[in-house]
Coordinates of C-alpha atoms in Angstrom, one line a residue:
X1 CA -21.2 -22.3 35.0
X2 CA -20.7 -18.5 34.9
X3 CA -17.5 -16.8 33.6
X4 CA -16.4 -15.8 37.1
X5 CA -16.4 -19.3 38.1
X6 CA -14.9 -20.7 35.1
X7 CA -11.8 -18.3 35.7
X8 CA -10.8 -20.0 39.0
X9 CA -7.9 -21.8 37.8
X10 CA -4.9 -23.6 39.4
X11 CA -1.7 -21.9 40.8
X12 CA -0.4 -24.2 43.5
X13 CA 1.8 -26.0 41.1
X14 CA 3.1 -22.6 39.8
X15 CA 3.8 -21.3 43.3
X16 CA 5.9 -24.6 44.0
X17 CA 7.9 -24.1 40.8
X18 CA 9.0 -20.5 42.0
X19 CA 9.2 -20.4 45.6
X20 CA 10.3 -24.0 46.8
X21 CA 13.9 -25.0 47.7
X22 CA 15.4 -21.6 46.8
X23 CA 18.3 -21.6 49.3
X24 CA 19.6 -25.0 47.9
X25 CA 19.8 -23.5 44.3
X26 CA 21.4 -20.3 45.5
X27 CA 24.4 -22.5 46.6
X28 CA 24.1 -24.5 43.3
X29 CA 24.5 -21.3 41.1
X30 CA 27.4 -20.3 43.4
X31 CA 29.2 -23.6 42.9
X32 CA 28.8 -23.2 39.1
X33 CA 30.1 -19.8 39.2
X34 CA 33.1 -20.7 41.2
X35 CA 34.0 -23.6 38.8
X36 CA 33.7 -21.2 35.8
X37 CA 36.1 -19.1 37.5
X38 CA 38.5 -21.8 37.7
X39 CA 37.8 -23.5 34.4
X40 CA 37.0 -20.6 32.0
X41 CA 39.6 -20.4 29.2
X42 CA 39.2 -16.8 28.5
X43 CA 40.1 -16.1 32.0
X44 CA 43.0 -18.2 32.1
X45 CA 44.2 -16.7 28.9
X46 CA 43.8 -13.2 30.3
X47 CA 45.6 -14.1 33.5
X48 CA 48.5 -15.0 31.4
X49 CA 48.2 -11.6 29.6
X50 CA 48.2 -9.7 32.7
X51 CA 51.2 -11.8 34.0
X52 CA 53.1 -10.9 30.9
X53 CA 52.0 -7.2 31.0
X54 CA 53.3 -6.9 34.5
X55 CA 56.6 -8.4 33.5
X56 CA 56.9 -6.2 30.5
X57 CA 56.3 -3.1 32.7
X58 CA 58.9 -4.3 35.2
X59 CA 61.5 -4.7 32.5
X60 CA 61.0 -0.8 31.5
X61 CA 62.9 -0.2 34.7
X62 CA 66.0 -2.4 34.0
X63 CA 69.4 -1.0 33.8
X64 CA 70.9 -0.7 30.2
X65 CA 73.2 -3.2 29.0
X66 CA 77.0 -2.8 29.9
X67 CA 79.2 -2.0 27.0
X68 CA 82.7 -3.3 26.3
X69 CA 85.1 -2.2 23.6
X70 CA 88.7 -2.7 22.7
X71 CA 90.8 -0.9 20.4
X72 CA 94.2 -1.9 19.1
X73 CA 96.2 0.8 17.0
X74 CA 99.5 0.7 15.5
X75 CA 102.0 3.3 13.7
X76 CA 102.3 3.7 9.9
X77 CA 106.0 3.8 10.2
X78 CA 106.9 1.4 13.1
X79 CA 104.4 -1.6 13.4
X80 CA 105.9 -2.4 16.6
X81 CA 104.8 1.0 18.3
X82 CA 101.2 -0.1 19.2
X83 CA 98.3 1.3 21.4
X84 CA 95.7 -0.8 23.1
X85 CA 92.5 0.6 24.8
X86 CA 90.0 -1.4 26.8
X87 CA 86.8 0.3 28.0
X88 CA 84.0 -1.3 30.1
X89 CA 81.2 1.0 31.0
X90 CA 77.5 1.1 32.4
X91 CA 75.0 3.8 31.4
X92 CA 72.1 4.3 33.8
X93 CA 69.3 6.8 34.5
X94 CA 69.5 9.3 37.3
X95 CA 69.0 7.2 40.5
X96 CA 65.5 8.9 41.6
X97 CA 64.0 7.7 38.3
X98 CA 64.4 4.1 39.2
X99 CA 62.5 4.7 42.4
X100 CA 59.6 6.6 40.5
X101 CA 59.3 4.0 37.8
X102 CA 59.3 1.1 40.6
X103 CA 56.3 3.1 42.1
X104 CA 54.7 3.4 38.7
X105 CA 55.0 -0.3 38.0
X106 CA 53.1 -1.1 41.3
X107 CA 50.4 1.1 40.3
X108 CA 50.4 -0.4 36.9
X109 CA 50.1 -4.1 38.5
X110 CA 47.1 -2.9 40.3
X111 CA 45.5 -1.5 37.2
X112 CA 46.1 -4.9 35.3
X113 CA 44.6 -6.8 38.1
X114 CA 41.5 -4.6 38.0
X115 CA 41.2 -5.4 34.3
X116 CA 41.3 -9.1 35.1
X117 CA 38.7 -8.5 37.9
X118 CA 36.5 -6.6 35.4
X119 CA 36.6 -9.4 32.9
X120 CA 36.0 -11.9 35.5
X121 CA 32.8 -10.1 36.5
X122 CA 31.5 -9.9 33.2
X123 CA 31.9 -13.5 32.6
X124 CA 30.5 -14.5 35.9
X125 CA 27.4 -12.4 35.3
X126 CA 26.9 -13.7 31.8
X127 CA 27.1 -17.5 33.4
X128 CA 24.6 -16.4 36.1
X129 CA 22.2 -15.0 33.5
X130 CA 22.5 -18.3 31.6
X131 CA 21.8 -20.3 35.0
X132 CA 18.6 -18.2 35.4
X133 CA 17.6 -18.6 32.0
X134 CA 18.0 -22.5 32.3
X135 CA 15.9 -22.4 35.6
X136 CA 13.2 -20.4 33.5
X137 CA 13.2 -23.0 30.8
X138 CA 13.0 -25.8 33.1
X139 CA 9.9 -24.3 34.8
X140 CA 8.5 -23.4 31.3
X141 CA 9.1 -27.1 30.4
X142 CA 7.0 -28.2 33.4
X143 CA 4.3 -26.0 32.4
X144 CA 4.3 -27.2 28.8
X145 CA 4.4 -30.8 30.2
X146 CA 1.3 -30.4 32.1
X147 CA -0.4 -28.6 29.0
X148 CA 0.7 -31.5 26.9
X149 CA -0.7 -34.1 29.3
X150 CA -4.0 -32.3 29.4
X151 CA -4.1 -32.1 25.6
X152 CA -3.3 -35.6 25.1
X153 CA -5.8 -36.8 27.5
X154 CA -8.6 -34.7 25.9
X155 CA -7.4 -35.9 22.4
X156 CA -8.1 -39.5 23.6
X157 CA -11.4 -38.8 25.2
X158 CA -12.8 -36.7 22.2
X159 CA -11.5 -39.5 19.7
X160 CA -13.8 -41.9 21.6
X161 CA -16.6 -39.4 21.6
X162 CA -16.2 -38.9 18.1
X163 CA -16.3 -42.5 17.2
X164 CA -19.6 -42.7 19.3
X165 CA -21.0 -39.6 17.8
X166 CA -20.8 -37.6 21.0
X167 CA -18.4 -35.0 19.6
X168 CA -18.0 -33.4 16.2
X169 CA -15.1 -33.0 14.0
X170 CA -14.6 -29.5 14.8
X171 CA -14.0 -30.0 18.4
X172 CA -11.7 -32.8 17.7
X173 CA -9.6 -30.9 15.3
X174 CA -9.3 -28.1 17.8
X175 CA -7.9 -30.4 20.4
X176 CA -5.4 -32.1 17.9
X177 CA -4.4 -28.6 16.9
X178 CA -3.8 -27.5 20.6
X179 CA -1.8 -30.9 21.0
X180 CA 0.3 -29.9 17.8
X181 CA 0.9 -26.6 19.2
X182 CA 2.1 -27.5 22.5
X183 CA 4.4 -30.3 21.0
X184 CA 6.0 -27.6 18.8
X185 CA 6.4 -25.2 21.8
X186 CA 7.9 -28.1 23.8
X187 CA 10.4 -28.8 21.0
X188 CA 11.4 -25.2 20.9
X189 CA 11.8 -25.1 24.7
X190 CA 14.1 -28.2 24.6
X191 CA 16.2 -26.6 21.9
X192 CA 16.5 -23.5 23.8
X193 CA 17.4 -25.3 27.0
X194 CA 20.0 -27.4 25.3
X195 CA 21.6 -24.3 23.8
X196 CA 21.8 -22.6 27.3
X197 CA 23.4 -25.8 28.7
X198 CA 26.0 -25.8 25.9
X199 CA 26.7 -22.1 26.4
X200 CA 27.2 -22.5 30.1
X201 CA 29.3 -25.7 29.7
X202 CA 31.5 -23.6 27.1
X203 CA 31.9 -20.9 29.8
X204 CA 33.1 -23.8 32.1
X205 CA 36.0 -24.6 29.8
X206 CA 33.7 -27.5 28.3
X207 CA 34.0 -29.2 31.7
X208 CA 30.8 -31.1 32.6
X209 CA 28.4 -29.3 35.1
X210 CA 27.3 -31.5 38.1
X211 CA 25.0 -29.2 39.6
X212 CA 21.2 -29.4 38.8
X213 CA 19.2 -26.0 38.5
X214 CA 15.7 -26.3 39.3
X215 CA 14.8 -23.1 41.3
X216 CA 15.7 -19.6 41.8
X217 CA 17.9 -18.3 44.6
X218 CA 16.1 -16.3 47.1
X219 CA 16.8 -12.7 46.5
X220 CA 15.4 -9.3 48.2
X221 CA 15.5 -6.0 46.7
X222 CA 17.0 -3.3 49.1
X223 CA 14.8 -0.7 50.2
X224 CA 17.6 1.9 50.7
X225 CA 18.4 2.8 47.1
X226 CA 21.1 5.5 48.1
X227 CA 23.0 3.0 50.2
X228 CA 22.9 0.5 47.4
X229 CA 24.1 3.2 45.0
X230 CA 27.1 3.9 47.1
X231 CA 27.9 0.3 47.5
X232 CA 27.6 -0.4 43.7
X233 CA 29.8 2.6 42.7
X234 CA 32.4 1.5 45.4
X235 CA 32.6 -2.0 44.1
X236 CA 32.2 -1.8 40.4
X237 CA 35.4 -3.1 38.9
X238 CA 35.2 -0.7 35.8
X239 CA 35.5 2.3 38.2
X240 CA 38.2 0.7 40.3
X241 CA 40.3 -0.1 37.2
X242 CA 39.8 3.5 36.1
X243 CA 40.7 4.9 39.5
X244 CA 44.0 2.8 39.3
X245 CA 44.6 4.1 35.7
X246 CA 44.1 7.6 37.0
X247 CA 46.8 7.1 39.5
X248 CA 49.1 5.5 36.9
X249 CA 48.5 8.6 34.6
X250 CA 49.4 11.0 37.4
X251 CA 52.6 9.0 38.2
X252 CA 53.5 8.9 34.5
X253 CA 53.4 12.8 34.5
X254 CA 55.9 12.7 37.4
X255 CA 58.0 10.1 35.7
X256 CA 58.2 12.0 32.5
X257 CA 59.2 15.3 34.2
X258 CA 62.2 13.3 35.8
X259 CA 63.2 12.2 32.3
X260 CA 64.7 15.6 31.8
X261 CA 67.5 14.5 34.4
X262 CA 70.7 13.6 32.8
X263 CA 71.8 10.0 32.1
X264 CA 75.0 8.9 33.6
X265 CA 77.8 6.6 32.6
X266 CA 80.5 5.1 34.7
X267 CA 83.3 2.7 33.6
X268 CA 86.9 1.5 33.6
X269 CA 89.4 2.3 31.0
X270 CA 92.8 0.8 30.3
X271 CA 95.2 2.1 27.8
X272 CA 98.5 0.4 26.8
X273 CA 101.2 2.4 24.8
X274 CA 104.2 0.5 23.9
X275 CA 103.6 -2.0 26.5
X276 CA 103.1 0.6 29.3
X277 CA 99.6 0.3 31.0
X278 CA 97.5 3.2 32.0
X279 CA 94.2 2.7 34.2
X280 CA 91.4 5.1 34.8
X281 CA 87.9 5.8 35.3
X282 CA 85.2 6.9 32.6
X283 CA 82.5 9.2 33.7
X284 CA 79.9 10.6 31.2
X285 CA 76.6 12.5 31.0
X286 CA 73.9 12.4 28.5
X287 CA 71.4 15.3 28.5
X288 CA 67.9 14.4 27.1
X289 CA 67.5 17.8 25.3
X290 CA 65.3 16.3 22.5
X291 CA 64.0 12.7 23.1
X292 CA 61.7 13.8 26.0
X293 CA 60.1 16.8 24.0
X294 CA 56.2 16.7 24.5
X295 CA 56.1 13.8 26.7
X296 CA 55.0 15.6 29.7
X297 CA 52.3 17.2 27.8
X298 CA 51.3 13.9 26.4
X299 CA 51.1 12.4 29.8
X300 CA 48.9 15.2 31.1
X301 CA 46.6 14.8 28.2
X302 CA 46.3 11.1 28.9
X303 CA 45.6 11.8 32.8
X304 CA 42.8 14.3 31.9
X305 CA 41.4 11.8 29.5
X306 CA 41.3 8.9 32.1
X307 CA 39.7 11.4 34.5
X308 CA 37.1 12.4 32.3
X309 CA 36.4 8.8 31.2
X310 CA 36.2 7.9 34.9
X311 CA 33.6 10.7 35.6
X312 CA 31.5 9.4 32.5
X313 CA 31.6 5.9 33.5
X314 CA 30.5 6.7 37.0
X315 CA 27.4 8.4 35.5
X316 CA 26.9 5.4 33.2
X317 CA 27.1 2.9 36.1
X318 CA 24.8 4.8 38.2
X319 CA 22.4 5.1 35.3
X320 CA 22.3 1.5 34.7
X321 CA 21.8 0.8 38.4
X322 CA 18.9 3.2 38.5
X323 CA 17.3 1.5 35.5
X324 CA 17.9 -2.0 36.8
X325 CA 16.5 -1.1 40.2
X326 CA 13.5 0.6 38.8
X327 CA 13.0 -2.4 36.4
X328 CA 13.4 -4.8 39.4
X329 CA 10.7 -2.9 41.4
X330 CA 8.3 -2.9 38.6
X331 CA 8.8 -6.6 37.8
X332 CA 8.2 -7.4 41.6
X333 CA 5.1 -5.4 41.8
X334 CA 3.7 -7.2 38.6
X335 CA 4.9 -10.7 40.3
X336 CA 2.9 -9.8 43.5
X337 CA -0.2 -8.9 41.6
X338 CA -0.2 -12.4 39.9
X339 CA 0.7 -14.2 43.2
X340 CA -2.3 -12.5 44.9
X341 CA -4.6 -13.6 42.1
X342 CA -3.0 -17.1 42.0
X343 CA -3.6 -17.5 45.7
X344 CA -7.3 -16.8 45.4
X345 CA -7.9 -19.2 42.6
X346 CA -8.5 -22.8 42.4
X347 CA -7.6 -25.8 40.3
X348 CA -7.7 -26.5 36.5
X349 CA -9.8 -29.4 37.2
X350 CA -12.7 -27.3 37.7
X351 CA -12.4 -26.0 34.1
X352 CA -12.2 -29.8 33.0
X353 CA -15.2 -30.7 35.1
X354 CA -17.2 -27.9 33.6
X355 CA -16.2 -29.2 30.0
X356 CA -17.2 -32.7 30.9
X357 CA -20.4 -31.8 32.4
X358 CA -21.4 -29.8 29.4
X359 CA -21.4 -26.3 31.3
X360 CA -19.1 -25.0 28.8
X361 CA -18.2 -25.8 25.2
X362 CA -14.7 -26.7 23.7
X363 CA -14.4 -23.2 22.4
X364 CA -15.1 -21.7 25.9
X365 CA -12.7 -24.3 27.4
X366 CA -9.8 -23.4 25.1
X367 CA -10.5 -19.7 25.5
X368 CA -10.2 -20.1 29.4
X369 CA -7.2 -22.5 29.1
X370 CA -5.2 -20.2 26.9
X371 CA -5.7 -17.5 29.7
X372 CA -4.6 -20.0 32.4
X373 CA -1.5 -21.0 30.7
X374 CA -0.6 -17.6 29.3
X375 CA -0.8 -16.1 32.7
X376 CA 1.5 -18.8 34.1
X377 CA 3.9 -18.2 31.4
X378 CA 3.8 -14.4 32.0
X379 CA 4.5 -15.0 35.6
X380 CA 7.5 -17.3 34.8
X381 CA 8.8 -14.6 32.5
X382 CA 8.5 -11.8 35.1
X383 CA 10.3 -14.1 37.7
X384 CA 13.2 -14.7 35.2
X385 CA 13.5 -11.0 34.3
X386 CA 13.4 -9.9 38.1
X387 CA 16.1 -12.3 38.9
X388 CA 18.2 -11.0 36.1
X389 CA 17.7 -7.3 37.2
X390 CA 18.7 -8.2 40.8
X391 CA 21.8 -10.1 39.5
X392 CA 22.8 -6.9 37.6
X393 CA 22.3 -4.8 40.6
X394 CA 24.6 -7.1 42.8
X395 CA 27.1 -7.9 40.1
X396 CA 29.8 -6.2 42.2
X397 CA 29.4 -9.1 44.6
X398 CA 30.0 -11.8 42.2

């Protein structure tokens, strides 16, 4: 058997691993993500933090506490000559400030919600990548199981042949070494798979995962990159949060300008002198000549900082999207090359028949076998990286 004929190896099982029942697992990953969105402790804790921040912001617009004071005075010469004074008053900011701060708090609430959405997206993307890695490791496990089965079968055959003198110790040792290698790789695969499942369960609040992941979701890379870029920039939660924070910063400048308006105080005053009461109204003004100094400048600097940060983040998001899109295109092209090669080739049984028929020796067999399994492992890795790249591209839709 010539080398061209030897290299006609199996791909039917590989294609079944990668292309079958994709839609079912698309829903499976989605169900896992929805469960994590509900059960994740970090998201739950952050939701309480956001609620606390919203209430704290609203409390900044509360009225000051009312004051009550009473004074009782008496004369040095005549203790019966007394004066009593009761004052009840309420201080408040200029009325327009309350309306402006209420608008500011509504903008802050939107910004806080954006921060929660950003954390949600990060955790769900992390969970999806774990799901994709679990699918990859399970597919890799199937290849390793097949490889182990072949090695065990050969080990038994060559053990019998060695006993009858039809095989030499060198060939038998090479088979046993291949069996040891595949057992080691299988153990490492099992450990990695278990760790990924543990990490995914932890993201799910240590709640058990009822969905079995076996194949990838069906995904298509869009041809129109510009439309994809516009959509990604419009749905990116970090940019949305910075847009909200920019509005907050601009409104804070307006509020700080109004802090120069005087504070007011209204109240009731009652005086009694020798038993005769006098009632009246208390009106006061407080002029913020010192406490508001430089606050407008600080708010403007903060607003400019957020605007510049927003521009920089938009550039980074676009760059990351371009990198992910280019990576996905390259990975998909490599996957297609493997597919075309796989579809034109036949079963591994041809290689085993050639070995059994004496057309190739054990060294040639293991050289060709390593090419077969390395190609399959390469394809599985390419597919996993492609799925991750597309997940990053569409992370705004999580």
